[in-house]
XYZ file of C-alpha atoms in Angstrom:
581
model
C 57.595 164.983 177.076
C 56.795 166.832 173.854
C 53.809 169.113 174.391
C 50.550 167.895 172.901
C 49.472 169.917 169.869
C 46.002 171.219 169.148
C 44.191 168.969 166.683
C 43.198 170.348 163.307
C 39.602 170.207 162.175
C 38.532 168.616 158.891
C 37.787 172.030 157.401
C 41.394 173.090 158.063
C 42.908 170.299 155.971
C 44.531 171.572 152.812
C 42.887 168.861 150.680
C 39.426 170.191 151.540
C 39.986 173.069 149.086
C 39.856 170.383 146.382
C 37.355 167.877 147.834
C 35.153 169.822 150.259
C 33.613 172.561 148.120
C 30.093 172.440 146.628
C 31.036 174.173 143.377
C 31.708 172.655 139.967
C 35.425 172.203 140.676
C 34.792 170.295 143.889
C 32.327 168.098 141.993
C 34.955 167.408 139.294
C 37.633 166.448 141.862
C 35.322 164.025 143.626
C 34.030 162.672 140.312
C 37.506 161.981 138.891
C 38.646 160.298 142.060
C 35.651 157.967 141.814
C 36.623 157.385 138.189
C 39.620 155.455 139.557
C 37.280 153.077 141.396
C 37.371 154.788 144.763
C 34.187 154.872 146.829
C 33.298 158.315 148.112
C 33.690 157.056 151.679
C 37.277 156.006 151.001
C 38.532 159.527 150.426
C 36.012 162.030 151.751
C 36.622 163.331 155.234
C 40.143 161.849 155.385
C 43.585 163.469 155.218
C 45.168 162.885 151.831
C 48.646 161.391 152.231
C 51.099 161.639 149.360
C 53.665 158.909 148.969
C 56.534 160.443 146.997
C 58.238 157.379 145.539
C 61.620 157.369 143.853
C 61.330 153.739 142.778
C 62.858 152.890 139.383
C 64.021 149.828 137.450
C 67.253 151.797 136.885
C 67.821 152.392 140.590
C 68.881 149.103 142.242
C 69.052 150.755 145.677
C 65.356 151.610 145.363
C 64.145 148.460 143.643
C 61.998 147.519 146.661
C 60.318 150.904 147.132
C 57.284 149.873 145.094
C 56.588 147.265 147.755
C 57.347 149.688 150.594
C 54.815 152.111 149.156
C 52.182 149.392 149.615
C 53.229 148.969 153.236
C 52.927 152.756 153.768
C 49.439 152.646 152.214
C 48.481 149.897 154.596
C 49.387 152.107 157.531
C 47.606 155.120 156.100
C 44.395 153.178 155.575
C 44.641 151.859 159.147
C 45.006 155.357 160.522
C 42.025 156.697 158.547
C 43.851 158.465 155.755
C 43.608 158.338 151.969
C 47.011 157.302 150.448
C 48.021 158.424 146.966
C 51.325 157.429 145.350
C 53.187 160.042 143.310
C 56.261 158.936 141.355
C 59.276 161.247 141.403
C 62.678 161.317 139.722
C 64.766 158.369 140.895
C 68.324 159.652 141.284
C 69.949 156.195 141.323
C 73.654 156.780 141.913
C 75.190 154.101 139.729
C 73.324 154.468 136.440
C 72.676 158.194 136.169
C 75.382 160.115 134.268
C 77.301 162.308 134.554
C 76.131 162.382 138.193
C 72.945 162.312 140.277
C 74.179 165.552 141.863
C 73.162 167.297 138.642
C 69.567 166.200 139.328
C 69.368 166.607 143.124
C 67.857 170.081 142.644
C 65.555 168.696 139.960
C 64.175 166.232 142.493
C 63.848 168.982 145.093
C 61.855 171.102 142.634
C 59.681 168.146 141.673
C 58.971 167.217 145.272
C 57.965 170.764 146.197
C 55.726 171.175 143.187
C 54.119 167.717 143.490
C 53.148 168.597 147.044
C 51.994 172.109 146.160
C 49.961 171.333 143.037
C 48.006 168.338 144.401
C 45.510 168.065 147.278
C 48.123 166.703 149.707
C 47.871 167.171 153.491
C 51.044 165.262 154.400
C 53.575 162.981 152.783
C 55.869 160.000 153.252
C 59.072 160.406 151.266
C 60.566 157.148 149.932
C 64.253 157.386 149.111
C 67.734 156.644 150.367
C 70.258 156.505 147.563
C 72.706 159.395 147.919
C 70.983 162.440 146.456
C 67.408 161.261 146.972
C 67.500 162.022 150.700
C 68.583 165.690 150.430
C 66.549 166.200 147.233
C 63.316 164.973 148.737
C 63.832 166.865 151.960
C 64.897 170.118 150.366
C 61.626 170.170 148.454
C 59.582 169.092 151.484
C 61.262 171.702 153.719
C 60.379 174.412 151.190
C 56.771 173.233 150.908
C 56.477 172.820 154.688
C 53.753 170.160 154.890
C 53.877 167.367 157.469
C 56.398 164.770 156.127
C 58.192 161.630 157.262
C 61.265 160.396 155.478
C 61.179 156.596 154.994
C 64.761 155.507 154.256
C 65.333 152.696 151.718
C 67.729 150.930 154.083
C 71.228 149.454 153.486
C 71.799 146.197 151.617
C 72.879 143.030 153.407
C 76.505 142.228 154.118
C 78.714 141.152 151.225
C 81.557 138.639 151.352
C 84.110 137.369 148.867
C 86.364 134.414 149.629
C 86.012 134.873 153.361
C 86.504 138.662 153.354
C 83.742 141.183 154.136
C 83.155 143.286 151.065
C 81.422 146.656 151.055
C 79.732 148.274 148.078
C 81.881 151.014 146.573
C 84.765 150.691 149.021
C 85.902 147.338 147.757
C 85.036 148.185 144.165
C 87.763 150.848 144.339
C 90.155 148.637 146.357
C 89.867 145.670 143.976
C 90.011 147.878 140.866
C 93.384 149.131 142.047
C 94.489 145.570 142.675
C 93.352 144.567 139.158
C 95.338 147.451 137.676
C 98.331 146.444 139.804
C 98.019 142.848 138.623
C 97.465 141.311 142.060
C 94.032 139.857 141.119
C 92.987 138.366 137.809
C 90.287 139.435 135.315
C 88.407 136.255 136.310
C 88.531 137.361 139.977
C 87.126 140.733 138.917
C 84.185 139.092 137.120
C 83.484 136.851 140.136
C 83.339 139.924 142.383
C 80.492 141.410 140.360
C 77.935 138.967 141.754
C 79.317 138.768 145.281
C 79.530 142.322 146.622
C 75.997 143.628 146.271
C 73.797 140.711 147.283
C 70.446 142.243 148.232
C 68.111 145.177 147.767
C 69.075 148.443 149.429
C 71.643 151.192 149.461
C 75.407 150.817 149.909
C 76.221 148.821 153.026
C 79.260 150.914 153.880
C 79.278 154.371 155.472
C 78.837 156.018 152.090
C 76.682 159.003 151.279
C 73.426 157.016 151.466
C 73.773 155.886 155.069
C 75.511 159.116 156.015
C 72.494 161.169 154.918
C 69.795 158.845 156.223
C 71.548 158.676 159.615
C 71.810 162.442 159.739
C 68.118 163.001 159.028
C 67.247 160.254 161.557
C 69.047 162.226 164.300
C 67.472 165.426 163.016
C 64.121 163.826 163.834
C 62.774 163.495 160.301
C 62.470 159.670 160.323
C 60.904 157.387 162.869
C 63.645 156.931 165.474
C 66.247 154.408 164.351
C 64.654 153.837 160.934
C 67.866 154.616 159.042
C 69.718 151.608 160.481
C 67.202 148.913 159.500
C 68.515 146.765 156.584
C 66.363 146.899 153.459
C 65.839 143.104 153.360
C 64.784 142.876 157.014
C 61.050 142.337 157.693
C 61.379 145.114 160.246
C 61.873 147.496 157.335
C 58.436 146.682 155.969
C 56.901 147.211 159.387
C 58.702 150.557 159.707
C 57.241 151.669 156.399
C 53.719 150.741 157.590
C 54.341 152.654 160.821
C 55.279 155.716 158.739
C 51.824 155.543 157.195
C 50.154 155.506 160.601
C 52.239 158.308 162.045
C 51.937 160.692 159.104
C 48.151 160.783 159.550
C 48.631 161.784 163.211
C 51.123 164.419 162.143
C 48.659 165.978 159.720
C 46.027 166.359 162.430
C 48.666 167.765 164.814
C 50.190 170.026 162.131
C 53.743 168.794 162.709
C 55.672 170.361 159.831
C 59.407 170.706 159.074
C 59.337 174.301 160.290
C 58.138 173.072 163.713
C 60.987 170.555 163.942
C 64.011 172.210 162.336
C 66.313 174.700 163.988
C 70.026 175.431 164.086
C 70.305 172.964 167.001
C 68.610 170.279 164.891
C 71.155 170.649 162.101
C 74.005 170.608 164.590
C 72.551 167.377 166.020
C 72.703 165.988 162.499
C 76.316 167.132 162.266
C 77.200 165.194 165.442
C 75.785 162.045 163.818
C 77.699 162.848 160.616
C 81.045 163.087 162.402
C 80.519 160.148 164.742
C 79.565 157.919 161.793
C 82.704 158.869 159.878
C 80.363 160.013 157.142
C 80.797 161.083 153.529
C 82.265 164.432 152.571
C 79.201 164.882 150.382
C 77.108 165.507 153.464
C 78.796 168.882 153.883
C 77.168 170.123 150.654
C 73.751 168.570 151.401
C 73.454 169.735 155.022
C 74.241 173.324 154.081
C 71.694 173.199 151.239
C 68.980 171.776 153.517
C 69.688 174.371 156.184
C 69.458 177.239 153.729
C 66.052 175.952 152.626
C 64.966 176.056 156.261
C 66.263 179.578 156.786
C 68.985 178.276 159.135
C 72.512 179.661 158.946
C 74.988 176.742 158.630
C 78.515 177.007 157.206
C 81.568 174.847 156.603
C 83.062 176.436 159.696
C 80.092 175.228 161.810
C 80.602 171.681 160.525
C 84.340 171.961 161.089
C 83.758 172.963 164.709
C 81.660 169.845 165.306
C 84.235 167.675 163.534
C 86.932 168.996 165.854
C 85.242 167.498 168.936
C 83.436 164.375 167.599
C 85.730 161.474 166.613
C 84.891 158.660 164.208
C 83.152 156.106 166.460
C 81.224 153.879 164.043
C 83.550 151.055 163.046
C 82.349 150.890 159.463
C 83.975 150.768 156.054
C 85.708 152.753 154.677
C 87.128 154.002 158.040
C 86.568 150.768 159.978
C 85.967 147.049 159.694
C 82.213 146.407 159.645
C 79.112 146.992 157.464
C 75.717 148.540 158.084
C 74.003 145.218 158.882
C 76.548 144.754 161.719
C 75.835 148.295 162.863
C 72.102 147.583 163.001
C 72.522 144.482 165.122
C 74.937 146.357 167.415
C 72.209 148.895 168.223
C 72.208 151.293 165.259
C 72.155 155.020 165.172
C 70.207 155.424 168.450
C 72.887 153.480 170.407
C 75.634 155.546 168.822
C 73.895 158.820 169.640
C 73.298 157.749 173.219
C 77.090 157.469 173.602
C 77.379 161.026 172.282
C 74.310 162.449 174.070
C 76.308 165.126 175.886
C 76.943 166.735 172.480
C 73.255 166.789 171.445
C 70.380 169.189 171.952
C 68.152 166.481 173.467
C 65.069 168.670 173.696
C 64.604 168.879 169.914
C 61.305 167.337 168.719
C 61.059 164.474 166.225
C 58.355 163.243 163.854
C 57.555 160.473 166.377
C 56.219 162.982 168.884
C 59.135 162.270 171.193
C 62.110 164.519 171.803
C 65.492 163.252 170.633
C 66.429 162.598 174.230
C 63.366 160.413 174.726
C 64.091 158.557 171.498
C 67.595 157.548 172.538
C 66.992 157.115 176.301
C 66.521 153.343 176.189
C 68.917 152.565 173.321
C 71.359 149.765 174.013
C 74.715 148.964 172.385
C 75.156 145.218 171.865
C 78.666 145.322 170.380
C 81.128 147.936 171.596
C 83.567 147.079 168.871
C 81.139 148.070 166.130
C 79.775 151.097 167.971
C 82.585 152.858 169.824
C 82.458 155.874 172.138
C 84.608 158.934 172.748
C 87.053 157.044 174.913
C 87.720 154.332 172.278
C 87.094 155.802 168.838
C 87.893 154.131 165.549
C 89.998 157.144 164.592
C 91.182 159.438 167.400
C 90.882 163.149 166.631
C 94.633 163.604 166.696
C 94.861 161.009 163.866
C 92.152 162.537 161.645
C 88.622 163.878 161.409
C 85.517 163.036 159.455
C 85.569 166.493 157.926
C 88.604 168.698 157.527
C 88.041 172.144 156.033
C 91.024 173.652 154.169
C 91.532 177.189 152.975
C 94.406 178.955 151.216
C 95.307 180.521 147.893
C 94.088 177.345 146.133
C 90.712 177.318 147.922
C 89.765 180.787 149.217
C 86.182 179.702 149.981
C 87.142 176.327 151.283
C 87.826 172.728 150.323
C 87.083 169.574 152.294
C 88.591 166.197 152.921
C 88.128 163.197 155.230
C 91.456 163.316 156.993
C 90.502 160.188 158.986
C 90.729 158.232 155.715
C 94.056 159.666 154.614
C 97.536 158.245 155.060
C 98.995 160.046 158.116
C 102.264 160.693 156.261
C 100.371 163.306 154.196
C 99.269 165.413 157.176
C 101.909 167.879 156.007
C 103.055 167.543 152.408
C 104.831 169.555 149.772
C 105.034 168.288 146.187
C 104.817 169.224 142.529
C 101.383 169.216 140.819
C 100.426 167.258 137.774
C 97.316 169.013 136.440
C 94.506 167.712 134.253
C 91.533 169.528 132.686
C 89.376 166.459 131.999
C 89.108 162.841 133.211
C 89.828 161.264 129.828
C 93.160 163.021 129.565
C 93.948 162.134 133.170
C 93.194 158.433 132.757
C 95.200 158.232 129.551
C 98.293 159.860 131.099
C 98.179 158.101 134.481
C 98.099 154.678 132.872
C 101.205 155.415 130.776
C 103.940 153.034 132.119
C 106.600 155.631 131.147
C 105.027 158.478 133.108
C 107.668 160.394 135.003
C 106.032 160.619 138.417
C 106.839 159.709 142.034
C 104.541 159.276 145.118
C 105.436 162.872 146.212
C 103.560 164.395 143.304
C 100.068 165.925 143.749
C 97.460 164.849 141.183
C 94.967 167.597 140.276
C 91.733 167.376 138.263
C 89.817 170.585 137.663
C 86.703 171.616 135.743
C 84.786 168.953 137.709
C 82.748 171.374 139.844
C 79.093 172.387 139.845
C 79.385 174.560 136.747
C 82.387 173.041 135.057
C 81.350 169.408 134.755
C 78.465 170.296 135.214
C 76.952 168.829 138.369
C 80.107 168.194 140.410
C 80.482 164.455 139.651
C 82.211 161.923 141.889
C 85.465 162.111 139.979
C 87.584 163.219 142.996
C 88.947 159.835 144.091
C 91.594 160.281 141.406
C 93.408 157.141 140.255
C 96.912 156.290 141.367
C 99.250 155.968 138.340
C 99.491 152.367 137.247
C 103.309 152.248 137.521
C 103.060 153.407 141.191
C 100.327 150.858 141.969
C 102.683 148.150 140.818
C 105.255 149.536 143.202
C 102.811 149.173 146.107
C 101.664 152.807 146.336
C 98.012 153.042 147.460
C 97.630 156.720 148.409
C 98.766 160.085 147.107
C 97.642 163.679 147.607
C 94.866 164.408 145.128
C 92.916 167.609 144.575
C 89.657 168.160 142.677
C 86.842 170.707 142.521
C 84.424 167.807 142.161
C 83.286 165.270 144.744
C 84.040 161.632 145.505
C 81.903 158.742 146.633
C 81.452 158.477 150.385
C 82.467 154.841 150.074
C 85.953 155.815 148.953
C 89.092 156.746 150.904
C 92.518 158.287 150.589
C 94.164 161.752 150.774
C 91.567 163.363 148.484
C 90.904 167.074 148.717
C 87.502 167.912 147.288
C 84.877 170.638 146.682
C 87.539 173.269 145.986
C 85.680 176.615 145.962
C 85.440 178.608 143.927
C 85.828 176.005 141.211
C 88.126 176.476 138.214
C 85.278 176.959 135.726
C 84.071 180.143 137.431
C 87.552 181.653 137.781
C 88.732 179.929 140.943
C 92.519 179.862 141.486
C 92.640 176.105 140.858
C 92.343 177.103 137.188
C 95.691 178.962 137.456
C 97.678 176.006 138.723
C 100.228 174.541 136.285
C 101.999 171.183 136.156
C 105.218 171.522 138.108
C 103.931 174.149 140.556
C 104.605 173.256 144.165
C 101.530 172.542 146.280
C 101.564 172.732 150.069
C 99.050 170.762 152.157
C 99.024 171.442 155.933
C 96.089 169.551 157.439
C 96.656 170.543 161.069
C 96.734 174.208 160.026
C 93.812 173.785 157.633
C 95.794 175.140 154.688
C 95.960 174.380 150.967
C 98.301 176.620 148.977
C 100.386 176.808 145.800
C 103.860 178.315 145.783
C 103.261 180.803 142.973
C 103.789 184.521 143.527
C 101.030 187.058 142.980
C 102.623 188.622 139.901
C 102.771 185.273 138.131
C 99.162 184.502 139.126
C 98.058 187.838 137.729
C 99.900 187.105 134.490
C 98.242 183.694 134.160
C 94.849 185.157 134.930
C 95.308 187.684 132.114
C 96.209 184.915 129.666
C 93.330 182.687 130.649
C 90.583 181.834 128.161
C 87.134 181.411 129.823
C 85.708 177.933 129.362
C 82.589 177.889 127.182
C 79.596 176.379 129.009
C 78.894 172.869 127.777
C 75.177 173.439 127.371
C 73.248 176.120 125.540
C 69.841 174.646 126.364
C 68.241 171.932 128.530
C 68.069 171.460 132.272
C 71.861 171.326 132.406
C 72.028 174.864 131.002
C 69.623 176.045 133.739
C 71.848 174.280 136.272
C 75.005 175.976 135.085
C 73.395 179.442 135.174
C 71.849 179.184 138.640
C 73.804 176.731 140.839
C 75.777 178.019 143.811
C 79.274 176.849 144.749
C 80.041 173.906 146.986
C 80.550 175.918 150.167
C 76.981 177.307 149.704
C 75.325 173.912 149.109
C 75.068 173.836 145.257
C 71.390 174.823 145.356
C 69.725 177.067 142.766
C 69.690 180.751 143.636
C 65.921 180.949 142.948
C 65.113 178.047 145.287
C 67.047 179.077 148.413
C 65.408 180.650 151.423
C 62.377 179.979 153.577
C 59.799 182.218 151.906
C 56.432 180.426 151.867
C 54.476 180.518 148.628
C 50.668 180.554 148.502
C 48.687 177.442 147.609
C 47.451 177.356 143.999
C 44.194 179.094 143.266
C 41.259 176.919 142.303
C 38.636 178.326 139.932
């Protein structure tokens, strides 16, 4: 059992610096709280619990979080705390352009400063859509107050004409079919109202469920919380339980620094690989680890991927959706099957160790939740995360080889290179384009600095003429990202990116590209003298922004292999609380 912690006294609570003093400032803080209709007894002598809420009318995945905040408050009141809701940037994946990744660090900054500048003793973090999970937790890790992450939950199963449909995955599949002429424009319109039929995040194993499952196994949610569908009444009860537990955590001083270690992050990596998770998690896990002062690299993630096969039978790698996964036993059942790979003694926000949290987990459907002996994708067929290096990606590139056509495990073909998506889309839809399935499609200037923000442009389209011939996969390379709901032989996160002088910027249409997945190599057949000549002729790309947050981003963001955090936010240095005069 986890060792019982010494209980804090009221005087040791951080909020008492605001509320407990007898000076003029203490009077003003109490006075202004009563101005909002609060009785003195409702906030004095209680831990103040912040509810960081990323609800927004422009974030459909988070449209229910206003209600979940009320459930959290109910639990906080029950446990003797004082709940206060603090709105934060809602990085809703679908509506925010050019990408929510541009604003992940913004949310991390906002979370850290909301917690620092207010009289908060502990917090419940409400999020779930792709970048909200790492953004909220990066800020919370840096602030290091007691926190629980309350995941938004996946949406209910979708179905169209008798076929299971998953958000994102089938959007891409049916878009290709529309371009190929195998479904009609009327079919396409009908799909709009059929695929996303409830509140919640994507119901496939996209980035949202990848990240919430990872942090669940890292012990930052109540055990199993990440698997509960958003529309299930159990999700409301889980939110209320978060409110109860965070009050206990404040008195016990259970902070991220008491929970997180290298072993914790490697536990999260086991969940990542077994789930067949999104390539985006590689960026986010590294960024979170660097905030915690933990050394974690692409090579560490690659080592875990080499021994953990895809075992969750979920789109896009498998056949089911997150609601099926929940009813089959969820993340706890999956991790019990992989328990020999986990550091089971790591603590969780529940007060249990990870081993205790999964000890009684049951799997109710062994087709949905597989084990090592019967994986969805055997390791010899492909991995959740394949790290590639070579003269095209000296600092690394990643791909989900389990989602690639096996015929591309080793491939050599000429490149067709694009500098922006508009040009690419225009050319690839040309019916007279001279291209065959052996070609390698390349989009550059889509990285952290170049785009900026590293948008999900990396699932590059198949040329329309080839779609009509039945082609559904080609080798594609990009220094940007792709949605975790997507699939195919897509090589992503090429580092360093073209916009900062990476060798991808030297590639020319017609150059031969060599992909060797078993060897972990990505190279171009261009000799050093020619590369030097091209480098000398190159004209540096002018940054897109001279002012605004985007300009700050371009000046301070790290490359994909380092987590795309800001250089001035990395590290585990603890800052003092604000002075109060």
